[in-house]
Short mmCIF file of C-alpha atoms in Angstrom, two decimals:
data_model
loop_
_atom_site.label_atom_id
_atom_site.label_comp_id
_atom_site.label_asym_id
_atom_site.label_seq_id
_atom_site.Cartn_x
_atom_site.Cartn_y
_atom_site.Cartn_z
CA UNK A 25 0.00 0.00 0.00
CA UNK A 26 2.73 2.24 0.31
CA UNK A 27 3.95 2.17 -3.09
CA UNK A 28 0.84 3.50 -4.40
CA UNK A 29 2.11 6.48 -3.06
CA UNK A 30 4.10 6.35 -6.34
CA UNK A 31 1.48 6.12 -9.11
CA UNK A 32 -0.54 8.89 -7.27
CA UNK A 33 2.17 11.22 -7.20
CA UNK A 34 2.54 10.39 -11.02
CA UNK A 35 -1.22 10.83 -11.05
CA UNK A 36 -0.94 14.98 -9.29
CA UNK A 37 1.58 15.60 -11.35
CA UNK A 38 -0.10 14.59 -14.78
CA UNK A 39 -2.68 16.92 -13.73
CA UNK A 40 -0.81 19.76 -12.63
CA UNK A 41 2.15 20.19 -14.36
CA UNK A 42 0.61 20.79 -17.69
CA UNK A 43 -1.02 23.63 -16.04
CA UNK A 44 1.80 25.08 -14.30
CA UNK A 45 4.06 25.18 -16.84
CA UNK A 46 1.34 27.43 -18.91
CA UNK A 47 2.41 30.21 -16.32
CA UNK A 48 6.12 29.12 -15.80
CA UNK A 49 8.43 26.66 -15.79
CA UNK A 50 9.54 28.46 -12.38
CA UNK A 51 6.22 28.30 -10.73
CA UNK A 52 5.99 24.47 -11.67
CA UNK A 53 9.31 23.86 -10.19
CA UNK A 54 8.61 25.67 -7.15
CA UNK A 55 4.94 24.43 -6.68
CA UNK A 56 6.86 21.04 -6.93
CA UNK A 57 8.94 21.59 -4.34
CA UNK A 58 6.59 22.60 -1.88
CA UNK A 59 4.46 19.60 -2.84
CA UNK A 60 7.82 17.78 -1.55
CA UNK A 61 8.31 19.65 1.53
CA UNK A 62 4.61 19.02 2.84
CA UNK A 63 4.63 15.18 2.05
CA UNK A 64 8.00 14.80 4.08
CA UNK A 65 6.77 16.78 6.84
CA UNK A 66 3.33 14.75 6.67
CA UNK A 67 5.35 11.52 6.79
CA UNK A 68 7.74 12.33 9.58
CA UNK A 69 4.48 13.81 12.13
CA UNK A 70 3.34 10.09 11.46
CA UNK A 71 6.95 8.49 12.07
CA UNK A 72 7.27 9.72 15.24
CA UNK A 73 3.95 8.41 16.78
CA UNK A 74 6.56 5.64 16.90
CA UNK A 75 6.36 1.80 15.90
CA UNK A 76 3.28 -0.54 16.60
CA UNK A 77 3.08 -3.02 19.20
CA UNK A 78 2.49 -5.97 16.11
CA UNK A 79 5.70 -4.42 14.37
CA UNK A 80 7.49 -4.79 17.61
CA UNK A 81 6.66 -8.49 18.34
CA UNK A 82 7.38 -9.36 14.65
CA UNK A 83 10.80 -7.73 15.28
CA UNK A 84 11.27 -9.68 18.15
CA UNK A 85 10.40 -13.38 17.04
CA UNK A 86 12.63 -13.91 14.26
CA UNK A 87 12.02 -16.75 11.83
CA UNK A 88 14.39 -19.37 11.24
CA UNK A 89 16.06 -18.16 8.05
CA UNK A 90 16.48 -15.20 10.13
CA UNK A 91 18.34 -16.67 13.32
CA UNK A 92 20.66 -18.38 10.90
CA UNK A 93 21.45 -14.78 9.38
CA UNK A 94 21.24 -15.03 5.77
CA UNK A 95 25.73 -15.79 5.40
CA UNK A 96 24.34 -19.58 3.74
CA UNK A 97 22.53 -17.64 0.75
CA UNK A 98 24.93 -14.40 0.33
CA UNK A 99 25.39 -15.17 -3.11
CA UNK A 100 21.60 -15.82 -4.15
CA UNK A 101 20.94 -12.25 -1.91
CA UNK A 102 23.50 -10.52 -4.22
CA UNK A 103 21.73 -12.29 -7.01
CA UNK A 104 18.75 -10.42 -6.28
CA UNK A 105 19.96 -6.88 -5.07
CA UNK A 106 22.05 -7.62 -8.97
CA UNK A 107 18.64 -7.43 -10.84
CA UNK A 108 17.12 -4.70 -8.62
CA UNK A 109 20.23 -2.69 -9.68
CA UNK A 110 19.41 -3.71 -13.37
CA UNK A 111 15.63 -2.87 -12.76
CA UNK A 112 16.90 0.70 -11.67
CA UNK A 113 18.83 1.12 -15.44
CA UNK A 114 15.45 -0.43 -17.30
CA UNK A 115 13.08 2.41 -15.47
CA UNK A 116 14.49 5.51 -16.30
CA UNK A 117 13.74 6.40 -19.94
CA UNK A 118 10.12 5.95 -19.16
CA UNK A 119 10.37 8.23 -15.79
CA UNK A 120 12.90 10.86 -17.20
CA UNK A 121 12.99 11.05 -20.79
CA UNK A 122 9.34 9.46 -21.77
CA UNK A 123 7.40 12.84 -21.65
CA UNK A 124 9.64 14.55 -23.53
CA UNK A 125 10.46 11.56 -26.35
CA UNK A 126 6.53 11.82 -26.98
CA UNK A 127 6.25 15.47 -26.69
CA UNK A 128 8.98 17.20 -28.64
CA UNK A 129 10.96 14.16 -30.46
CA UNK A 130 7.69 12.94 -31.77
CA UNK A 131 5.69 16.24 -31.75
CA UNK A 132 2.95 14.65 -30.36
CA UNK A 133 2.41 17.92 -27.76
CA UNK A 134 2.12 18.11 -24.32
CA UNK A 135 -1.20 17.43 -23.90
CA UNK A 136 -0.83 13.79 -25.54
CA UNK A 137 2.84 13.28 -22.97
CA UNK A 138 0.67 14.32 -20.05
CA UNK A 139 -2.17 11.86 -21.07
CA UNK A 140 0.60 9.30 -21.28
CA UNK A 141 2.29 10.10 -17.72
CA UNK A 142 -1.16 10.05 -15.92
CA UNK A 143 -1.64 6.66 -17.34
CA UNK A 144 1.80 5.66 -16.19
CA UNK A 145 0.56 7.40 -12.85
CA UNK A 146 -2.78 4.95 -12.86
CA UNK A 147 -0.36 1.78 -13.83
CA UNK A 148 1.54 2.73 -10.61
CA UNK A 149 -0.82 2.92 -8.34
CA UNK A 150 -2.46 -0.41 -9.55
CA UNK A 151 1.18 -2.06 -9.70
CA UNK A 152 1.58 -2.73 -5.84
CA UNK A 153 -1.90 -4.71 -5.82
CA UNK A 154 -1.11 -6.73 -8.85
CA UNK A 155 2.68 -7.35 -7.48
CA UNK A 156 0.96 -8.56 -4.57
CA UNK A 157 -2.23 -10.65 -6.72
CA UNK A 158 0.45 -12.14 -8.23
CA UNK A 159 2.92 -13.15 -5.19
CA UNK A 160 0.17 -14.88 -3.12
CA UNK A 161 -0.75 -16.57 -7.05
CA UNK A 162 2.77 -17.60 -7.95
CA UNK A 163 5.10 -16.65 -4.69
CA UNK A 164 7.49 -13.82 -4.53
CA UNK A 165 10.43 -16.05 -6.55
CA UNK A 166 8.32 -16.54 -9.66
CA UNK A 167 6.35 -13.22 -9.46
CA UNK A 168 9.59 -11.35 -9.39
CA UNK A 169 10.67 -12.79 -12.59
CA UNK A 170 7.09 -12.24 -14.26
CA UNK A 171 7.43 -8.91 -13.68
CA UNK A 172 11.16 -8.11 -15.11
CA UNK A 173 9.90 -9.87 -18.09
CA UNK A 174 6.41 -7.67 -18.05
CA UNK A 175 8.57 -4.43 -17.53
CA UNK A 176 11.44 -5.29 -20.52
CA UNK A 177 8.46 -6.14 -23.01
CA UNK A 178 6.80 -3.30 -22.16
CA UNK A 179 9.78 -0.41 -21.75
CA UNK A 180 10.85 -2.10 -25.05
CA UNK A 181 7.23 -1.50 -26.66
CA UNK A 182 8.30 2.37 -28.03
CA UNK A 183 11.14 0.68 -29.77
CA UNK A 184 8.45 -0.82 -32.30
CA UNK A 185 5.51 1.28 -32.57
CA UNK A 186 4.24 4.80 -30.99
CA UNK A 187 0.31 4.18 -31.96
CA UNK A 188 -1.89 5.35 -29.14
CA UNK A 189 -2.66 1.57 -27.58
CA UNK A 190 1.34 0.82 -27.76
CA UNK A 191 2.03 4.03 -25.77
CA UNK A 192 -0.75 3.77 -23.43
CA UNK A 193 0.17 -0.33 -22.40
CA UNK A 194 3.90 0.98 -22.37
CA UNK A 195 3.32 3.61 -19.66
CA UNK A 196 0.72 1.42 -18.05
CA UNK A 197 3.02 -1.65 -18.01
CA UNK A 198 6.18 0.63 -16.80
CA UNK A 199 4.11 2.28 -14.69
CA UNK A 200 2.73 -0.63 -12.65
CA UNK A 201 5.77 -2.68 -12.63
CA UNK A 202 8.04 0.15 -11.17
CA UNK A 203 6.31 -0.04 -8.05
CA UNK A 204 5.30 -3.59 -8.60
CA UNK A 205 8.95 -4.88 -8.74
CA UNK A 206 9.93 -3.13 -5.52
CA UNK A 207 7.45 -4.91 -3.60
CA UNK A 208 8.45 -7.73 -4.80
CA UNK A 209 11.83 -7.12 -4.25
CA UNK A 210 11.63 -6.96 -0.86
CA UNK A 211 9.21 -9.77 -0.05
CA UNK A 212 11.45 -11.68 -2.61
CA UNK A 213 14.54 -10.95 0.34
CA UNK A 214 12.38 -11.17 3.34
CA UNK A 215 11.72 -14.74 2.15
CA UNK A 216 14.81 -15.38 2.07
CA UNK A 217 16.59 -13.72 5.36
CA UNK A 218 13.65 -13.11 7.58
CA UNK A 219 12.03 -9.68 8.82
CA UNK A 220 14.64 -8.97 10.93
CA UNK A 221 18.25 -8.92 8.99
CA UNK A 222 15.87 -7.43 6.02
CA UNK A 223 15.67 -3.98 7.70
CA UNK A 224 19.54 -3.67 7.08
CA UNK A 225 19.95 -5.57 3.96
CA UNK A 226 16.57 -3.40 1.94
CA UNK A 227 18.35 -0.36 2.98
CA UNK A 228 21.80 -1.71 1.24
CA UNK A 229 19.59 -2.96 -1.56
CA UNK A 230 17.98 0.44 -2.02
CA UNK A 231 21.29 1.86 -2.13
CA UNK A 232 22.27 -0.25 -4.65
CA UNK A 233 19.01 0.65 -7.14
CA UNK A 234 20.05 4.13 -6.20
CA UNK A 235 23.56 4.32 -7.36
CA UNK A 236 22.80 2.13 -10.47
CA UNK A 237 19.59 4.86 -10.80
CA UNK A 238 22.02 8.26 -10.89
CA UNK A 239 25.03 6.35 -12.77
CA UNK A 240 22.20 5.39 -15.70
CA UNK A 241 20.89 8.74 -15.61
CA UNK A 242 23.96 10.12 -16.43
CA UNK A 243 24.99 8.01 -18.74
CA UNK A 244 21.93 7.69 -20.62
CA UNK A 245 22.14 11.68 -21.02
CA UNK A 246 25.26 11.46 -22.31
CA UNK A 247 23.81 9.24 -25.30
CA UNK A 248 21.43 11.34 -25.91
CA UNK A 249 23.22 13.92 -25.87
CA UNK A 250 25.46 12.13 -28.83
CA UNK A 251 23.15 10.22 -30.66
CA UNK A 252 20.53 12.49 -30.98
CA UNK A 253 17.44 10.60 -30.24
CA UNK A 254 15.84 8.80 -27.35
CA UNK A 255 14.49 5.68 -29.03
CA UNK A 256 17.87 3.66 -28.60
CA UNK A 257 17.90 4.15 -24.66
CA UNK A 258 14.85 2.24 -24.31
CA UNK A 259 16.49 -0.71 -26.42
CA UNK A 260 19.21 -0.52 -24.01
CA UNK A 261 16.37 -0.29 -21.09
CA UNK A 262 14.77 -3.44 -22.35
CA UNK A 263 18.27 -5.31 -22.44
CA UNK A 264 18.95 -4.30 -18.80
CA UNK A 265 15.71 -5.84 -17.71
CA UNK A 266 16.28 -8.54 -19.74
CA UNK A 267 19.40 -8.96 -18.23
CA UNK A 268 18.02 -8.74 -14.51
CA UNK A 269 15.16 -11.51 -15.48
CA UNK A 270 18.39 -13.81 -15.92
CA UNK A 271 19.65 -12.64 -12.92
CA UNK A 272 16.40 -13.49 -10.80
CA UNK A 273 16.77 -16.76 -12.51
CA UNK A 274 19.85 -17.72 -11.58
CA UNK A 275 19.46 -16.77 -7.99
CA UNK A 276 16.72 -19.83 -7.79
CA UNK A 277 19.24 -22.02 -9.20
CA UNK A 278 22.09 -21.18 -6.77
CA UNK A 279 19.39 -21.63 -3.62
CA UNK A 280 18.61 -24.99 -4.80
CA UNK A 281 21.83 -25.90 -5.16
CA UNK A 282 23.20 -24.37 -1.91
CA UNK A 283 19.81 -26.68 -0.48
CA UNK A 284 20.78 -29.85 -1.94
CA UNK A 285 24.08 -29.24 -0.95
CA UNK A 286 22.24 -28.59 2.59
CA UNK A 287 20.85 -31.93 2.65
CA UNK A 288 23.12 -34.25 1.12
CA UNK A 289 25.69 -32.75 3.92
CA UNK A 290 22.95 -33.36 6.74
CA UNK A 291 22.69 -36.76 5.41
CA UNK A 292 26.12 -37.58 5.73
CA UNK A 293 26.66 -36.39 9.22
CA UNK A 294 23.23 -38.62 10.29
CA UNK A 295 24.47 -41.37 8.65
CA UNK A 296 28.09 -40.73 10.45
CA UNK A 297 26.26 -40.77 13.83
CA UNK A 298 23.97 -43.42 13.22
CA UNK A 299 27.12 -45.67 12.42
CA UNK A 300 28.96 -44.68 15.51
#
């Protein structure tokens, strides 16, 4: 539920940029800003009425994969954080260069990039329920990969066609899976380290999409910047995604072998004692 903030932040803005910027592009910076100011100061009133009693029992009873610290999967945890770093690269032609690819590249206008954000903005607020739909469906291993492959078809979609129904399920797609993926994400590595050592190890992971969000920003400005056009970063997008799918894959292949490993090792030391 709290990654719908997302999609209805895309949502306001959709509906008030365009009018902003009719009076400046000062005003809509500003008016941004302050939007900014009053959410953080709305969330920290609520963050210091302190944590609940049921978030302070969970924190207390760890589960198993948590007592055991998550050292016996590091690799499959890296795995993971690997393709969330990816998923930052895939997102960010559609959230900083999609309005103005469709507005001014393809003279489509403002009004039509605006219609196209708020549906991106509707995507994102619906992409936390379906991430979740879809976890409790499939679990959080095969949801996670559903969605890298949902987002690098549909990031990818702009490459081939820019009719009206090919933008609209791009942004929609994009739109619900950027929210989508980090809930996923993180119930993806609460699975597999426990509520407890996840507090530390989301904040690394978010540090991780974070880096790998400002390096591709940069770099994908650059490219522009030489090239000349927008259309090949979302190529590049849909690779990266691509790319993190096979990452998400291979992290369920290393758990199941570090698990049969598991077992054919507790085998071998019950056999040992049986025999003595």
């Amino acid at each position: 539920m709290v990654f719908t903030g997302i999609g209805l932040g895309a949502l306001l803005s959709a509906s008030i940029v365009p009018v902003l910027l009719e009076l400046s592009l000062t005003a809509t910076w500003a008016t941004l800003g302050l939007l900014c100011i009053a959410a953080g100061l709305v969330s920290d009133a609520f963050l210091r009425q302190g944590v609940t009693p049921l978030a302070r029992s969970l924190a207390a009873s760890p589960t198993a994969n948590s007592q055991k610290g998550y050292a016996g999967i590091k690799l499959v945890v890296l795995l993971v954080i690997g393709a969330y770093a990816l998923d930052a690269i895939g997102f960010v032609p559609h959230t900083v260069f999609w309005v103005d690819y469709l507005a001014r590249e393809n003279a489509l206008g403002n009004h039509a990039a605006s219609l196209q954000w708020g549906i991106f903005g509707l995507g994102a607020v619906c992409g936390p329920l379906m991430a979740g739909a879809l976890a409790q469906r499939v679990g959080w291993h095969r949801g996670l990969a559903t969605a890298f492959v949902v987002k690098a078809a549909a990031v990818s979609l702009p490459v081939f066609s820019l009719a009206l129904l090919t933008q609209s399920v791009s942004s929609f797609m994009v739109g619900a899976m950027i929210p989508g993926i980090v809930a996923l994400t993180s119930g993806r590595l609460a699975e597999l380290v426990g509520p407890t050592a996840h507090k530390k190890l989301w904040g690394q992971a978010t540090a991780a999409f974070a880096a790998a969000q400002a390096v591709a920003g940069y770099s994908m400005s650059a490219l522009y910047d030489t090239w000349g056009s927008y259309a090949p970063l979302f190529a590049i997008s849909g690779l990266m995604l691509a790319a993190g799918f096979l990452l998400v894959l291979l992290s369920r292949g290393v758990q199941q072998r570090q698990a049969h490993l598991s077992d054919q090792h507790s085998t071998k030391h019950f056999t040992h004692q049986g025999r003595q």
